[in-house]
Short mmCIF file of C-alpha atoms in Angstrom, two decimals:
data_model
loop_
_atom_site.label_atom_id
_atom_site.label_comp_id
_atom_site.label_asym_id
_atom_site.label_seq_id
_atom_site.Cartn_x
_atom_site.Cartn_y
_atom_site.Cartn_z
CA MET A 166 114.27 94.61 122.24
CA LYS A 167 112.30 92.48 119.84
CA VAL A 168 109.21 93.52 119.16
CA LEU A 169 106.09 91.30 119.89
CA ASP A 170 102.42 90.68 118.36
CA VAL A 171 99.01 90.29 119.52
CA LEU A 172 97.61 87.21 118.26
CA GLY A 173 94.68 87.20 121.10
CA VAL A 174 93.51 85.61 123.99
CA ARG A 175 92.83 81.98 124.23
CA VAL A 176 92.11 79.29 126.87
CA GLU A 177 93.25 77.08 128.70
CA MET A 178 92.27 73.63 129.13
CA PRO A 179 91.30 71.84 131.29
CA THR A 180 91.71 74.97 133.33
CA ASN A 181 89.58 76.95 131.97
CA GLN A 182 92.51 79.98 132.41
CA PRO A 183 92.41 82.14 129.81
CA ILE A 184 96.57 83.72 128.31
CA VAL A 185 97.68 86.21 125.74
CA LEU A 186 99.75 84.68 123.34
CA LEU A 187 102.24 87.18 122.17
CA ARG A 188 104.95 87.01 118.68
CA GLU A 189 108.06 87.44 118.38
CA ARG A 190 107.85 89.90 114.60
CA ASP A 191 110.43 88.29 113.35
CA GLY A 192 111.46 85.30 114.34
CA ASP A 193 109.84 82.40 115.49
CA ARG A 194 109.25 81.89 119.53
CA TYR A 195 105.93 82.29 120.98
CA LEU A 196 105.72 84.35 125.12
CA PRO A 197 102.00 83.22 126.60
CA ILE A 198 101.18 84.72 129.33
CA TRP A 199 98.27 83.64 132.00
CA ILE A 200 96.32 86.42 132.58
CA GLY A 201 93.08 87.62 134.19
CA ALA A 202 89.48 87.50 132.86
CA ALA A 203 89.51 90.98 133.62
CA GLU A 204 92.37 91.77 131.13
CA ALA A 205 90.84 88.89 129.20
CA THR A 206 88.08 90.79 128.57
CA ALA A 207 90.13 93.87 127.90
CA ILE A 208 92.59 92.78 125.25
CA ALA A 209 89.74 90.74 123.12
CA TYR A 210 87.68 94.31 122.95
CA ALA A 211 90.81 96.34 122.35
CA GLN A 212 92.06 93.72 119.81
CA GLN A 213 88.27 94.28 118.12
CA GLY A 214 87.52 97.66 117.86
CA VAL A 215 85.19 96.83 120.29
CA VAL A 216 84.16 100.30 122.37
CA PRO A 217 82.31 100.24 125.20
CA PRO A 218 79.27 102.82 126.09
CA ARG A 219 81.42 104.08 128.85
CA PRO A 220 85.35 104.16 129.26
CA LEU A 221 86.34 100.67 131.00
CA THR A 222 90.03 101.14 133.11
CA HIS A 223 91.88 100.64 130.03
CA ASP A 224 90.49 102.91 128.55
CA LEU A 225 90.21 105.54 131.24
CA LEU A 226 94.19 105.50 132.08
CA ARG A 227 94.32 106.75 128.21
CA ASN A 228 92.62 109.32 128.37
CA VAL A 229 94.65 110.27 131.45
CA ILE A 230 97.61 109.79 129.51
CA ASP A 231 96.28 111.56 126.74
CA GLU A 232 94.70 114.76 128.38
CA LEU A 233 98.47 115.12 130.39
CA GLY A 234 100.21 115.22 127.58
CA HIS A 235 102.04 112.62 127.29
CA THR A 236 102.17 109.57 124.55
CA LEU A 237 102.32 105.66 125.49
CA THR A 238 105.47 105.29 123.71
CA ARG A 239 106.19 101.79 123.53
CA VAL A 240 105.47 98.75 126.49
CA ARG A 241 108.02 96.37 127.71
CA ILE A 242 108.37 92.65 129.48
CA VAL A 243 110.75 93.20 131.52
CA ALA A 244 110.97 89.62 133.75
CA LEU A 245 109.19 86.46 134.66
CA LYS A 246 109.86 85.94 138.18
CA ASP A 247 108.06 83.86 140.71
CA GLY A 248 106.26 82.61 137.56
CA VAL A 249 104.59 86.15 137.28
CA PHE A 250 105.45 88.26 133.87
CA HIS A 251 106.55 91.88 134.79
CA ALA A 252 106.45 95.19 132.11
CA MET A 253 107.37 98.78 131.93
CA LEU A 254 105.05 101.40 130.38
CA ASP A 255 107.59 104.04 128.60
CA LEU A 256 105.66 107.60 128.60
CA ASP A 257 107.43 109.79 126.04
CA GLY A 258 110.30 107.24 125.69
CA GLY A 259 110.71 106.80 128.28
CA ALA A 260 113.58 107.25 131.18
CA GLU A 261 116.16 106.50 128.31
CA ALA A 262 114.58 109.68 126.56
CA GLY A 263 113.73 111.97 129.41
CA GLY A 264 110.72 110.73 129.96
CA THR A 265 109.14 108.61 132.62
CA ASP A 266 108.72 104.25 133.34
CA ILE A 267 106.27 102.97 134.86
CA GLU A 268 106.34 100.01 136.13
CA SER A 269 103.06 97.51 135.13
CA ARG A 270 101.58 94.32 135.20
CA SER A 271 102.37 92.96 131.95
CA SER A 272 98.03 92.24 130.87
CA ASP A 273 97.51 95.62 131.82
CA ALA A 274 100.01 96.97 129.93
CA ILE A 275 99.36 94.65 127.25
CA ALA A 276 96.37 95.76 127.55
CA LEU A 277 96.78 100.22 127.99
CA ALA A 278 98.95 99.33 124.33
CA LEU A 279 96.48 97.82 121.90
CA ARG A 280 93.98 101.58 122.91
CA ALA A 281 97.06 103.32 122.38
CA GLY A 282 98.51 101.57 119.33
CA ALA A 283 102.20 101.07 121.48
CA GLU A 284 104.56 98.87 120.85
CA ILE A 285 105.50 96.26 122.38
CA VAL A 286 108.50 94.73 123.28
CA ALA A 287 110.15 92.15 125.35
CA ASP A 288 114.01 91.13 126.45
CA GLU A 289 116.41 88.04 124.28
CA GLY A 290 117.49 87.44 126.80
CA LEU A 291 112.79 86.89 127.77
CA LEU A 292 112.79 85.43 125.48
CA GLU A 293 114.75 82.78 125.36
CA GLU A 294 113.65 82.34 129.16
CA ALA A 295 109.81 82.20 128.52
CA GLY A 296 109.16 82.23 124.71
CA VAL A 297 108.40 78.59 123.30
CA GLU A 298 109.13 78.01 119.48
CA MET A 299 107.76 76.48 116.90
CA ALA A 300 108.77 76.36 113.03
CA GLU A 301 107.31 78.39 110.70
CA SER A 302 105.39 74.77 109.05
CA GLU A 303 104.68 73.45 112.08
CA ASP A 304 102.71 76.51 112.81
CA ASP A 305 100.68 76.28 108.94
CA GLU A 306 100.07 72.57 109.47
CA VAL A 307 98.52 73.26 112.84
CA GLU A 308 95.78 76.05 111.25
CA LYS A 309 95.38 73.57 108.45
CA PHE A 310 94.64 70.76 111.02
CA LYS A 311 91.67 73.37 112.87
CA GLU A 312 90.67 73.74 109.26
CA PHE A 313 89.67 70.71 109.33
CA LEU A 314 88.73 70.00 112.22
CA ASP A 315 86.35 73.19 111.75
CA GLN A 316 84.87 70.90 108.53
CA VAL A 317 84.41 67.34 110.05
CA SER A 318 82.41 65.63 111.31
CA ALA A 319 81.12 62.64 113.46
CA ASP A 320 79.76 60.99 110.04
CA ASP A 321 82.64 61.75 108.09
CA PHE A 322 83.98 58.90 110.24
CA ASP A 323 81.59 56.35 109.88
CA THR A 324 83.31 53.06 109.25
CA GLU A 325 80.34 50.88 109.13
CA ALA A 326 79.02 49.04 105.99
CA GLU A 327 76.23 49.84 104.95
CA SER A 328 74.23 45.91 103.56
#
């Protein structure tokens, strides 16, 4: 199993479909997962530390798990079937450790993992199948280009000579 970090939620253009972007912690592969708008908001809130005045669904589930004396120890992204990612919640170490495994949508599992501080992992085979590889140097170039675009204006490209 490879540990994944949540880089954030992006919106794919032109469809305006939210994507949560995961990155292999010790590698160059990214795992983009298309998700719903509500789940995108839940993931973004968790990453930004936003605490709503009343618990949202993922906060409620984390509270229920905690109050029942259990711990979400890990989220596993386990399969890609018909273009849909599937996940498992490992409570108290998962079934292998005497705990419980619960099937979940990947987006809900990620939102819950962020709230519970649980590790997110994926199998090597799944990363080979669905991961997108990007070399570190390419990533740096993309970031530099984004910074450039943030600072440039149309006036910078005015090529007409002044009379």
